[in-house]
DNA sequence: CTTTTTTAATTTGTCCTACATTTAAACGAT
DNA sequence: ATCGTTTAAATGTAGGACAAATTAAAAAAG
């Protein structure tokens, strides 16, 4: 693990030689500018032409940079009105690049581990915010699975529903959205398995713990539920 | 929590009426195109002019869309060679929008919770991969703090060093980078505290657990270490 | 004088053309 | 066949023009 680590540091320190285009530079400059001047959401930004002239580049280049910030939701534009700083949705940018087919294998494994880590760590939030209604709904999902344990595709869908419901119960919207966009990654990795392996602790067991057990018991239960996944990590 | 949930679903289903620009559309179309044709990293893409003609838009619009994909690291361009699909760095896009000053308060709190969740859930990876050398280095950091517990700024730096080292010990590079870009958020929230509160379990205690204790003990220890943070969550 | 309507002006969105720059590929000389 | 040279293709940048939208101002109506 150490060599990989050193490599990362090296990448940070020495980075590859990349020929920055004007749009790259302008994007950075604009970002710095917004920070320095401590723009807040809603504040009006300079016009495209003003930027172009100040920076000494064509309006074309400025627009390419602005197009990037617009994509991230950092700025919004209206004709005649100009542009204003906006609150970016931090996860939408994430979503765009999270495709199991184009991200590398090592990153894929990293994300898989990240998800397992989250599931085990969720207990505290869960016990802080779970409601009786939530637990009942969760139980319904778990029972639903028990009945229709036949088809493989349905099994996966139900798996998603169950764990998704748990994230929802944390009351943390960002966490919930985060997990929902991690699902394809998770599904992709599970689909690579030849034989579906079932943990020692079932969904219904977890529901039972949620009803009458403690945080620690739930953590242990979730751990056992995901055990076979952890076992695959080397 | 239910109403917020419904609202989210509504936003997904019905979304606000946004006047999509050509660049937006082209970005989406290009992304679909890459998926449908199942491009893999390294594959050459069509030329700008070809795209423009096929889509019936100006080269300018195509370039704005491409500029976005370039920013995300999805495509790389070389003159004469054209463009190739590349492996995007999933976290770099995240980094761009993760500014505590422009993301909203609720998101800020969500991320704070996310981090706490991670720290508690880390134990398994940690015990799977920790080395003697790592533990020693961690101990060094913890001792360093004990000695110089005076200045506030140093305390924070040391706090970062300690927890950062823990993430590094998991051997999960993505996780490590993820936490490092979450640091500003964390630091921002901590800086809002009037009085620095110290947990019941110190860094040195955690090191001791890592040396001779079990995973469960470590999880409990970390929980106690972060207890005052969890206490603030409602 | 106030309210409504019309007009004008400003700013972004799109298209077009031109040229510089880079560099892979074709070509040619030894 | 190898090395250097030329060529051509693709991206990068610049600048101008106009459409579309929408605010702001001016004009008209009451």
Short mmCIF file of C-alpha atoms (C1' of nucleotides) in Angstrom, two decimals:
data_model
loop_
_atom_site.label_atom_id
_atom_site.label_comp_id
_atom_site.label_asym_id
_atom_site.label_seq_id
_atom_site.Cartn_x
_atom_site.Cartn_y
_atom_site.Cartn_z
CA UNK A 1 0.00 0.00 0.00
CA UNK A 2 2.89 2.33 0.65
CA UNK A 3 4.04 2.59 -2.97
CA UNK A 4 0.57 3.56 -4.08
CA UNK A 5 0.58 6.15 -1.38
CA UNK A 6 3.83 7.61 -2.47
CA UNK A 7 2.56 7.69 -5.98
CA UNK A 8 -0.42 9.73 -4.91
CA UNK A 9 1.76 12.24 -3.19
CA UNK A 10 3.92 12.43 -6.25
CA UNK A 11 0.92 13.06 -8.43
CA UNK A 12 -0.07 15.84 -6.14
CA UNK A 13 3.36 17.40 -5.94
CA UNK A 14 4.55 16.99 -9.43
CA UNK A 15 1.40 16.44 -11.48
CA UNK A 16 1.57 15.50 -15.11
CA UNK A 17 2.50 18.17 -17.58
CA UNK A 18 -0.77 19.37 -18.90
CA UNK A 19 -1.08 22.09 -21.43
CA UNK A 20 -3.72 24.30 -19.94
CA UNK A 21 -6.08 25.94 -22.35
CA UNK A 22 -7.34 29.47 -21.88
CA UNK A 23 -10.70 28.11 -20.79
CA UNK A 24 -8.97 26.18 -18.02
CA UNK A 25 -7.16 29.26 -16.84
CA UNK A 26 -10.23 31.44 -17.01
CA UNK A 27 -12.23 28.88 -15.08
CA UNK A 28 -9.66 28.95 -12.31
CA UNK A 29 -9.39 32.72 -12.34
CA UNK A 30 -13.13 33.12 -12.14
CA UNK A 31 -13.30 30.72 -9.25
CA UNK A 32 -10.58 32.61 -7.43
CA UNK A 33 -12.31 35.86 -8.18
CA UNK A 34 -15.57 34.66 -6.72
CA UNK A 35 -13.79 33.50 -3.61
CA UNK A 36 -11.70 36.61 -3.09
CA UNK A 37 -14.61 38.92 -3.53
CA UNK A 38 -16.63 36.56 -1.35
CA UNK A 39 -19.60 36.45 -3.62
CA UNK A 40 -22.71 35.01 -2.09
CA UNK A 41 -25.56 33.20 -3.83
CA UNK A 42 -27.71 35.74 -5.60
CA UNK A 43 -25.00 38.29 -6.16
CA UNK A 44 -24.73 39.55 -9.73
CA UNK A 45 -21.60 38.79 -11.69
CA UNK A 46 -19.84 40.91 -14.28
CA UNK A 47 -20.94 40.62 -17.88
CA UNK A 48 -19.28 38.29 -20.32
CA UNK A 49 -17.70 41.10 -22.30
CA UNK A 50 -16.30 42.76 -19.21
CA UNK A 51 -14.72 39.51 -18.16
CA UNK A 52 -13.30 38.93 -21.61
CA UNK A 53 -11.77 42.38 -21.72
CA UNK A 54 -10.39 42.23 -18.21
CA UNK A 55 -8.84 38.87 -18.83
CA UNK A 56 -7.66 39.74 -22.30
CA UNK A 57 -9.33 36.79 -23.97
CA UNK A 58 -12.12 36.37 -26.44
CA UNK A 59 -15.68 36.12 -25.32
CA UNK A 60 -15.62 32.60 -26.67
CA UNK A 61 -13.14 31.46 -24.08
CA UNK A 62 -15.04 33.14 -21.29
CA UNK A 63 -18.19 31.40 -22.37
CA UNK A 64 -16.51 28.01 -22.33
CA UNK A 65 -15.41 28.60 -18.76
CA UNK A 66 -18.82 29.90 -17.77
CA UNK A 67 -20.44 26.90 -19.38
CA UNK A 68 -18.53 24.74 -16.94
CA UNK A 69 -19.62 26.73 -13.93
CA UNK A 70 -23.17 26.66 -15.22
CA UNK A 71 -23.04 22.91 -15.48
CA UNK A 72 -21.97 22.67 -11.86
CA UNK A 73 -24.81 24.95 -10.93
CA UNK A 74 -22.44 27.58 -9.60
CA UNK A 75 -23.84 30.34 -11.76
CA UNK A 76 -27.15 30.97 -13.39
CA UNK A 77 -27.66 33.23 -16.35
CA UNK A 78 -30.58 35.23 -17.58
CA UNK A 79 -30.65 37.35 -20.64
CA UNK A 80 -30.23 41.02 -20.05
CA UNK A 81 -30.04 40.39 -16.32
CA UNK A 82 -26.62 38.79 -16.56
CA UNK A 83 -25.33 36.14 -14.25
CA UNK A 84 -25.70 35.44 -10.58
CA UNK A 85 -23.87 33.11 -8.26
CA UNK A 86 -25.98 30.12 -7.29
CA UNK A 87 -25.86 27.24 -4.85
CA UNK A 88 -24.35 24.30 -6.66
CA UNK A 89 -25.81 20.90 -6.07
CA UNK A 90 -22.75 19.08 -4.85
CA UNK A 91 -23.98 15.67 -5.88
CA UNK A 92 -25.13 16.40 -9.40
CA UNK A 93 -21.54 16.82 -10.52
CA UNK A 94 -20.73 13.54 -8.89
CA UNK A 95 -23.52 11.82 -10.70
CA UNK A 96 -22.16 12.76 -14.07
CA UNK A 97 -18.96 10.83 -13.75
CA UNK A 98 -20.12 7.89 -11.70
CA UNK A 99 -20.40 5.28 -14.39
CA UNK A 100 -19.12 1.84 -13.42
CA UNK A 101 -18.06 1.23 -16.97
CA UNK A 102 -15.69 4.14 -17.27
CA UNK A 103 -14.26 4.53 -13.80
CA UNK A 104 -11.34 2.27 -13.08
CA UNK A 105 -11.42 -1.00 -11.21
CA UNK A 106 -9.51 0.26 -8.22
CA UNK A 107 -11.83 3.22 -7.82
CA UNK A 108 -14.75 0.86 -8.17
CA UNK A 109 -13.46 -1.21 -5.29
CA UNK A 110 -12.80 1.91 -3.26
CA UNK A 111 -16.38 3.01 -3.68
CA UNK A 112 -17.62 -0.41 -2.80
CA UNK A 113 -15.69 -0.21 0.44
CA UNK A 114 -16.97 3.27 1.04
CA UNK A 115 -20.51 2.02 0.89
CA UNK A 116 -19.86 -0.83 3.28
CA UNK A 117 -18.23 1.61 5.65
CA UNK A 118 -21.25 3.86 5.51
CA UNK A 119 -23.74 1.08 6.13
CA UNK A 120 -21.96 -0.02 9.25
CA UNK A 121 -21.58 3.53 10.49
CA UNK A 122 -25.21 4.42 9.94
CA UNK A 123 -26.50 2.98 13.20
CA UNK A 124 -26.16 6.16 15.21
CA UNK A 125 -28.09 8.39 12.84
CA UNK A 126 -30.61 5.65 12.43
CA UNK A 127 -31.37 5.32 16.09
CA UNK A 128 -31.43 9.06 16.43
CA UNK A 129 -34.13 9.56 13.84
CA UNK A 130 -36.03 6.36 13.10
CA UNK A 131 -39.77 6.47 13.59
CA UNK A 132 -42.18 3.70 14.24
CA UNK A 133 -43.74 4.23 10.84
CA UNK A 134 -40.37 3.92 9.13
CA UNK A 135 -39.62 0.65 10.86
CA UNK A 136 -42.98 -0.72 9.85
CA UNK A 137 -42.39 0.20 6.24
CA UNK A 138 -38.99 -1.38 6.38
CA UNK A 139 -40.51 -4.55 7.77
CA UNK A 140 -42.98 -4.59 4.93
CA UNK A 141 -40.15 -4.48 2.44
CA UNK A 142 -38.32 -7.25 4.22
CA UNK A 143 -41.41 -9.46 4.31
CA UNK A 144 -42.06 -8.77 0.69
CA UNK A 145 -38.70 -10.27 -0.09
CA UNK A 146 -39.28 -13.38 1.96
CA UNK A 147 -42.37 -14.15 -0.02
CA UNK A 148 -40.98 -13.66 -3.47
CA UNK A 149 -37.50 -15.01 -3.06
CA UNK A 150 -37.63 -16.63 -6.45
CA UNK A 151 -36.47 -14.41 -9.25
CA UNK A 152 -32.99 -12.94 -9.28
CA UNK A 153 -33.88 -9.54 -10.71
CA UNK A 154 -36.55 -9.07 -8.11
CA UNK A 155 -34.17 -10.05 -5.37
CA UNK A 156 -31.82 -7.26 -6.41
CA UNK A 157 -34.62 -4.73 -6.63
CA UNK A 158 -35.76 -5.66 -3.18
CA UNK A 159 -32.24 -5.48 -1.85
CA UNK A 160 -32.06 -1.95 -3.20
CA UNK A 161 -35.40 -1.05 -1.70
CA UNK A 162 -34.42 -2.30 1.71
CA UNK A 163 -31.08 -0.59 1.97
CA UNK A 164 -32.45 2.50 0.31
CA UNK A 165 -35.13 2.71 2.94
CA UNK A 166 -32.51 2.53 5.65
CA UNK A 167 -30.65 5.47 4.17
CA UNK A 168 -33.89 7.37 3.93
CA UNK A 169 -34.56 6.70 7.58
CA UNK A 170 -31.40 8.55 8.55
CA UNK A 171 -33.13 11.75 7.50
CA UNK A 172 -29.97 12.81 5.74
CA UNK A 173 -30.95 13.79 2.25
CA UNK A 174 -27.41 14.11 0.95
CA UNK A 175 -26.55 10.69 2.28
CA UNK A 176 -29.61 9.25 0.69
CA UNK A 177 -28.92 10.72 -2.70
CA UNK A 178 -25.32 9.71 -2.39
CA UNK A 179 -26.25 6.10 -1.86
CA UNK A 180 -28.79 6.14 -4.64
CA UNK A 181 -26.15 7.15 -7.12
CA UNK A 182 -23.80 4.57 -5.72
CA UNK A 183 -26.35 1.89 -6.47
CA UNK A 184 -25.29 1.25 -10.06
CA UNK A 185 -21.79 0.64 -8.84
CA UNK A 186 -23.02 -1.70 -6.19
CA UNK A 187 -25.31 -3.50 -8.58
CA UNK A 188 -22.52 -3.84 -11.09
CA UNK A 189 -20.25 -5.54 -8.59
CA UNK A 190 -22.96 -7.82 -7.29
CA UNK A 191 -23.83 -8.83 -10.83
CA UNK A 192 -20.29 -10.10 -11.22
CA UNK A 193 -20.95 -12.75 -8.61
CA UNK A 194 -21.75 -16.15 -9.98
CA UNK A 195 -23.76 -17.38 -7.04
CA UNK A 196 -25.80 -15.05 -4.88
CA UNK A 197 -24.49 -15.31 -1.38
CA UNK A 198 -26.77 -14.64 1.50
CA UNK A 199 -25.53 -13.23 4.77
CA UNK A 200 -26.09 -14.87 8.09
CA UNK A 201 -28.31 -12.02 9.22
CA UNK A 202 -31.38 -11.44 7.09
CA UNK A 203 -33.30 -8.27 6.46
CA UNK A 204 -36.00 -9.39 8.83
CA UNK A 205 -33.40 -9.97 11.51
CA UNK A 206 -32.23 -6.39 11.05
CA UNK A 207 -35.78 -5.12 11.38
CA UNK A 208 -36.19 -7.09 14.56
CA UNK A 209 -33.05 -5.49 15.96
CA UNK A 210 -34.31 -2.06 15.00
CA UNK A 211 -37.49 -2.76 16.91
CA UNK A 212 -36.10 -4.08 20.13
CA UNK A 213 -32.33 -4.03 19.97
CA UNK A 214 -29.61 -1.47 20.63
CA UNK A 215 -27.41 0.54 18.29
CA UNK A 216 -24.52 -1.78 18.94
CA UNK A 217 -26.59 -4.82 18.16
CA UNK A 218 -27.71 -3.24 14.91
CA UNK A 219 -24.15 -2.45 13.95
CA UNK A 220 -23.14 -6.02 14.62
CA UNK A 221 -26.14 -7.26 12.71
CA UNK A 222 -25.40 -5.12 9.68
CA UNK A 223 -21.82 -6.23 9.83
CA UNK A 224 -22.85 -9.89 9.75
CA UNK A 225 -25.34 -9.11 7.00
CA UNK A 226 -22.56 -7.70 4.84
CA UNK A 227 -19.94 -10.10 6.07
CA UNK A 228 -19.45 -11.98 2.84
CA UNK A 229 -18.75 -8.72 1.09
CA UNK A 230 -16.13 -7.75 3.60
CA UNK A 231 -14.66 -11.19 3.30
CA UNK A 232 -13.90 -10.54 -0.35
CA UNK A 233 -11.80 -7.51 0.43
CA UNK A 234 -8.15 -8.27 0.72
CA UNK B 1 -39.15 13.94 7.25
CA UNK B 2 -41.83 12.58 4.99
CA UNK B 3 -42.78 15.93 3.49
CA UNK B 4 -39.18 16.67 2.62
CA UNK B 5 -39.06 13.29 0.98
CA UNK B 6 -42.10 13.92 -1.07
CA UNK B 7 -40.67 17.20 -2.11
CA UNK B 8 -37.51 15.52 -3.33
CA UNK B 9 -39.49 13.07 -5.38
CA UNK B 10 -41.49 15.90 -6.80
CA UNK B 11 -38.38 17.74 -7.77
CA UNK B 12 -37.21 14.64 -9.54
CA UNK B 13 -40.45 13.95 -11.29
CA UNK B 14 -41.55 17.37 -12.21
CA UNK B 15 -38.43 19.51 -11.98
CA UNK B 16 -38.51 23.25 -12.38
CA UNK B 17 -39.04 24.62 -15.82
CA UNK B 18 -35.60 25.37 -17.02
CA UNK B 19 -34.86 26.71 -20.41
CA UNK B 20 -32.17 24.38 -21.64
CA UNK B 21 -29.52 25.89 -23.79
CA UNK B 22 -28.09 24.07 -26.79
CA UNK B 23 -24.92 23.34 -24.86
CA UNK B 24 -26.97 21.58 -22.20
CA UNK B 25 -28.70 19.44 -24.78
CA UNK B 26 -25.51 18.63 -26.62
CA UNK B 27 -23.83 17.66 -23.38
CA UNK B 28 -26.61 15.20 -22.64
CA UNK B 29 -26.69 13.85 -26.16
CA UNK B 30 -22.96 13.31 -26.17
CA UNK B 31 -23.14 11.49 -22.88
CA UNK B 32 -25.91 9.25 -24.18
CA UNK B 33 -23.94 8.66 -27.34
CA UNK B 34 -20.89 7.56 -25.42
CA UNK B 35 -22.97 5.18 -23.38
CA UNK B 36 -24.93 3.69 -26.23
CA UNK B 37 -21.89 3.07 -28.31
CA UNK B 38 -20.18 1.80 -25.17
CA UNK B 39 -17.03 3.77 -25.64
CA UNK B 40 -14.13 2.70 -23.50
CA UNK B 41 -11.27 4.84 -22.24
CA UNK B 42 -8.84 5.44 -25.03
CA UNK B 43 -11.36 5.16 -27.83
CA UNK B 44 -11.25 8.02 -30.33
CA UNK B 45 -14.24 10.31 -30.59
CA UNK B 46 -15.68 12.03 -33.64
CA UNK B 47 -14.29 15.43 -34.57
CA UNK B 48 -15.86 18.65 -33.45
CA UNK B 49 -17.07 19.52 -36.90
CA UNK B 50 -18.63 16.11 -37.44
CA UNK B 51 -20.48 16.42 -34.16
CA UNK B 52 -21.64 19.89 -35.01
CA UNK B 53 -22.98 18.81 -38.38
CA UNK B 54 -24.65 15.68 -37.06
CA UNK B 55 -26.33 17.59 -34.28
CA UNK B 56 -27.15 20.55 -36.47
CA UNK B 57 -25.51 23.09 -34.20
CA UNK B 58 -22.54 25.36 -34.48
CA UNK B 59 -19.09 24.23 -33.55
CA UNK B 60 -19.24 26.77 -30.78
CA UNK B 61 -22.01 24.97 -28.97
CA UNK B 62 -20.27 21.65 -29.37
CA UNK B 63 -17.14 23.16 -27.89
CA UNK B 64 -19.00 24.43 -24.85
CA UNK B 65 -20.37 20.97 -24.20
CA UNK B 66 -16.99 19.40 -24.76
CA UNK B 67 -15.42 21.91 -22.45
CA UNK B 68 -17.63 20.57 -19.70
CA UNK B 69 -16.71 16.97 -20.36
CA UNK B 70 -13.08 17.98 -20.46
CA UNK B 71 -13.38 19.61 -17.09
CA UNK B 72 -14.78 16.40 -15.65
CA UNK B 73 -11.92 14.52 -17.20
CA UNK B 74 -14.25 12.45 -19.34
CA UNK B 75 -12.53 13.37 -22.56
CA UNK B 76 -9.06 14.45 -23.46
CA UNK B 77 -8.20 16.34 -26.58
CA UNK B 78 -5.08 16.53 -28.65
CA UNK B 79 -4.66 18.57 -31.69
CA UNK B 80 -4.87 16.68 -34.92
CA UNK B 81 -5.46 13.48 -32.98
CA UNK B 82 -8.91 14.53 -31.94
CA UNK B 83 -10.50 13.44 -28.72
CA UNK B 84 -10.49 10.26 -26.74
CA UNK B 85 -12.62 9.09 -23.88
CA UNK B 86 -10.77 9.18 -20.60
CA UNK B 87 -11.23 7.99 -17.07
CA UNK B 88 -12.76 10.82 -15.14
CA UNK B 89 -11.51 11.51 -11.67
CA UNK B 90 -14.72 11.18 -9.76
CA UNK B 91 -13.59 13.35 -6.90
CA UNK B 92 -12.17 16.31 -8.78
CA UNK B 93 -15.64 17.37 -9.82
CA UNK B 94 -16.73 17.11 -6.25
CA UNK B 95 -13.90 19.29 -5.11
CA UNK B 96 -14.95 22.12 -7.35
CA UNK B 97 -18.26 22.72 -5.68
CA UNK B 98 -17.39 21.84 -2.12
CA UNK B 99 -17.07 25.29 -0.68
CA UNK B 100 -18.59 25.71 2.77
CA UNK B 101 -19.45 29.28 1.95
CA UNK B 102 -21.65 28.60 -1.04
CA UNK B 103 -23.28 25.30 -0.23
CA UNK B 104 -26.33 25.58 1.93
CA UNK B 105 -26.54 25.04 5.65
CA UNK B 106 -28.59 21.89 5.43
CA UNK B 107 -26.15 20.33 3.01
CA UNK B 108 -23.35 21.40 5.27
CA UNK B 109 -24.92 19.55 8.15
CA UNK B 110 -25.56 16.53 5.97
CA UNK B 111 -21.92 16.35 5.05
CA UNK B 112 -20.91 16.73 8.63
CA UNK B 113 -23.05 13.73 9.50
CA UNK B 114 -21.65 11.83 6.57
CA UNK B 115 -18.19 12.26 7.94
CA UNK B 116 -19.13 11.12 11.41
CA UNK B 117 -20.80 8.09 9.90
CA UNK B 118 -17.67 7.25 7.99
CA UNK B 119 -15.38 7.57 10.96
CA UNK B 120 -17.43 5.18 13.00
CA UNK B 121 -17.73 2.73 10.15
CA UNK B 122 -14.03 2.72 9.37
CA UNK B 123 -13.04 0.17 11.99
CA UNK B 124 -13.36 -2.86 9.75
CA UNK B 125 -11.17 -1.57 6.96
CA UNK B 126 -8.76 -0.30 9.53
CA UNK B 127 -8.29 -3.62 11.25
CA UNK B 128 -8.07 -5.32 7.90
CA UNK B 129 -5.17 -3.24 6.66
CA UNK B 130 -3.38 -1.46 9.48
CA UNK B 131 0.31 -2.14 9.82
CA UNK B 132 2.56 -1.83 12.81
CA UNK B 133 4.36 1.05 11.18
CA UNK B 134 1.12 2.91 10.62
CA UNK B 135 0.08 2.56 14.23
CA UNK B 136 3.44 3.85 15.37
CA UNK B 137 3.16 6.88 13.14
CA UNK B 138 -0.31 7.51 14.41
CA UNK B 139 0.93 7.32 17.97
CA UNK B 140 3.61 9.84 17.13
CA UNK B 141 0.96 12.26 15.91
CA UNK B 142 -1.12 11.73 19.02
CA UNK B 143 1.86 12.32 21.31
CA UNK B 144 2.78 15.40 19.38
CA UNK B 145 -0.57 16.82 20.23
CA UNK B 146 -0.31 16.05 23.91
CA UNK B 147 2.88 18.05 24.16
CA UNK B 148 1.73 21.12 22.32
CA UNK B 149 -1.83 21.39 23.45
CA UNK B 150 -1.58 25.13 23.73
CA UNK B 151 -2.41 26.99 20.57
CA UNK B 152 -5.78 26.62 18.92
CA UNK B 153 -4.59 26.65 15.33
CA UNK B 154 -2.11 23.93 16.05
CA UNK B 155 -4.72 21.87 17.78
CA UNK B 156 -6.83 21.90 14.64
CA UNK B 157 -3.91 21.04 12.42
CA UNK B 158 -3.04 18.14 14.62
CA UNK B 159 -6.64 17.00 14.69
CA UNK B 160 -6.55 16.94 10.91
CA UNK B 161 -3.29 15.05 10.87
CA UNK B 162 -4.58 12.39 13.23
CA UNK B 163 -7.84 11.70 11.49
CA UNK B 164 -6.21 12.00 8.11
CA UNK B 165 -3.72 9.35 9.08
CA UNK B 166 -6.54 7.05 10.06
CA UNK B 167 -8.13 7.41 6.67
CA UNK B 168 -4.81 6.77 5.04
CA UNK B 169 -4.43 3.59 7.06
CA UNK B 170 -7.56 2.17 5.48
CA UNK B 171 -5.62 1.86 2.24
CA UNK B 172 -8.59 3.26 0.38
CA UNK B 173 -7.32 6.09 -1.75
CA UNK B 174 -10.73 7.38 -2.74
CA UNK B 175 -11.83 7.44 0.85
CA UNK B 176 -8.71 9.30 1.80
CA UNK B 177 -9.12 11.95 -0.85
CA UNK B 178 -12.75 12.21 -0.03
CA UNK B 179 -12.04 13.01 3.58
CA UNK B 180 -9.31 15.46 2.68
CA UNK B 181 -11.74 17.52 0.65
CA UNK B 182 -14.29 17.29 3.39
CA UNK B 183 -11.81 18.86 5.77
CA UNK B 184 -12.66 22.48 4.96
CA UNK B 185 -16.28 21.76 5.73
CA UNK B 186 -15.36 20.10 8.95
CA UNK B 187 -12.98 22.87 9.92
CA UNK B 188 -15.59 25.45 9.13
CA UNK B 189 -18.12 23.88 11.44
CA UNK B 190 -15.61 23.39 14.22
CA UNK B 191 -14.56 27.01 13.93
CA UNK B 192 -18.11 28.01 14.72
CA UNK B 193 -17.75 26.53 18.17
CA UNK B 194 -17.00 29.00 20.87
CA UNK B 195 -15.31 26.65 23.23
CA UNK B 196 -13.31 23.68 21.99
CA UNK B 197 -14.88 20.58 23.45
CA UNK B 198 -12.79 17.56 24.05
CA UNK B 199 -14.18 14.07 23.86
CA UNK B 200 -13.94 11.55 26.62
CA UNK B 201 -11.67 9.35 24.57
CA UNK B 202 -8.44 10.96 23.47
CA UNK B 203 -6.33 10.28 20.41
CA UNK B 204 -3.88 8.36 22.53
CA UNK B 205 -6.67 6.22 23.86
CA UNK B 206 -7.63 5.36 20.31
CA UNK B 207 -4.06 4.43 19.50
CA UNK B 208 -3.97 2.17 22.51
CA UNK B 209 -7.12 0.44 21.33
CA UNK B 210 -5.64 -0.01 17.88
CA UNK B 211 -2.66 -1.68 19.46
CA UNK B 212 -4.33 -4.11 21.79
CA UNK B 213 -8.08 -3.77 21.39
CA UNK B 214 -10.69 -5.20 19.07
CA UNK B 215 -12.62 -3.70 16.20
CA UNK B 216 -15.66 -3.28 18.39
CA UNK B 217 -13.67 -1.52 21.05
CA UNK B 218 -12.26 0.82 18.48
CA UNK B 219 -15.70 1.61 17.13
CA UNK B 220 -16.94 2.36 20.62
CA UNK B 221 -13.86 4.45 21.28
CA UNK B 222 -14.28 6.49 18.13
CA UNK B 223 -17.92 6.95 18.99
CA UNK B 224 -17.05 8.34 22.38
CA UNK B 225 -14.35 10.47 20.84
CA UNK B 226 -16.89 12.09 18.54
CA UNK B 227 -19.70 11.95 21.04
CA UNK B 228 -20.04 15.68 21.58
CA UNK B 229 -20.45 16.13 17.84
CA UNK B 230 -23.21 13.56 17.67
CA UNK B 231 -24.81 15.20 20.66
CA UNK B 232 -25.27 18.37 18.66
CA UNK B 233 -27.26 16.62 15.99
CA UNK B 234 -30.96 16.79 16.52
"C1'" DC C 1 -50.48 62.73 -12.35
"C1'" DT C 2 -50.95 57.85 -12.74
"C1'" DT C 3 -51.29 53.81 -15.37
"C1'" DT C 4 -50.69 51.28 -19.40
"C1'" DT C 5 -48.43 50.50 -23.74
"C1'" DT C 6 -44.68 50.87 -26.76
"C1'" DT C 7 -40.15 51.37 -27.73
"C1'" DA C 8 -35.39 50.98 -27.00
"C1'" DA C 9 -31.35 49.07 -25.09
"C1'" DT C 10 -28.69 45.53 -22.93
"C1'" DT C 11 -27.10 40.97 -22.27
"C1'" DT C 12 -26.93 36.24 -23.26
"C1'" DG C 13 -27.33 32.52 -26.99
"C1'" DT C 14 -26.02 31.02 -31.43
"C1'" DC C 15 -23.74 31.03 -35.83
"C1'" DC C 16 -20.01 32.03 -38.91
"C1'" DT C 17 -15.38 32.88 -40.66
"C1'" DA C 18 -10.65 33.21 -40.16
"C1'" DC C 19 -6.33 32.13 -38.54
"C1'" DA C 20 -2.75 30.23 -35.17
"C1'" DT C 21 -0.85 26.08 -33.20
"C1'" DT C 22 0.16 21.58 -32.73
"C1'" DT C 23 1.30 17.19 -34.34
"C1'" DA C 24 0.34 12.82 -36.78
"C1'" DA C 25 1.08 11.19 -41.12
"C1'" DA C 26 2.96 11.38 -45.70
"C1'" DC C 27 6.93 12.31 -48.19
"C1'" DG C 28 11.67 12.55 -49.50
"C1'" DA C 29 16.77 12.42 -49.11
"C1'" DT C 30 20.76 10.07 -47.75
"C1'" DA D 1 15.44 1.49 -43.92
"C1'" DT D 2 16.20 5.64 -41.11
"C1'" DC D 3 16.04 10.23 -40.29
"C1'" DG D 4 14.56 14.75 -41.23
"C1'" DT D 5 11.07 17.70 -43.78
"C1'" DT D 6 6.78 18.98 -45.44
"C1'" DT D 7 1.93 18.68 -45.39
"C1'" DA D 8 -2.46 18.40 -43.75
"C1'" DA D 9 -5.86 17.77 -40.24
"C1'" DA D 10 -7.70 18.84 -35.89
"C1'" DT D 11 -8.09 21.73 -31.99
"C1'" DG D 12 -7.52 26.55 -29.83
"C1'" DT D 13 -8.50 31.39 -30.11
"C1'" DA D 14 -10.29 35.66 -31.94
"C1'" DG D 15 -13.80 38.65 -33.58
"C1'" DG D 16 -18.03 40.01 -35.78
"C1'" DA D 17 -22.86 39.53 -36.56
"C1'" DC D 18 -27.47 38.70 -35.40
"C1'" DA D 19 -31.48 36.46 -32.78
"C1'" DA D 20 -34.00 36.24 -28.49
"C1'" DA D 21 -35.32 37.64 -24.23
"C1'" DT D 22 -36.18 40.85 -20.88
"C1'" DT D 23 -35.41 44.82 -18.31
"C1'" DA D 24 -35.59 49.80 -18.32
"C1'" DA D 25 -37.00 53.85 -20.26
"C1'" DA D 26 -39.99 56.54 -23.00
"C1'" DA D 27 -44.34 57.53 -24.79
"C1'" DA D 28 -49.18 57.44 -24.86
"C1'" DA D 29 -53.65 57.07 -22.82
"C1'" DG D 30 -56.78 57.87 -19.11
#
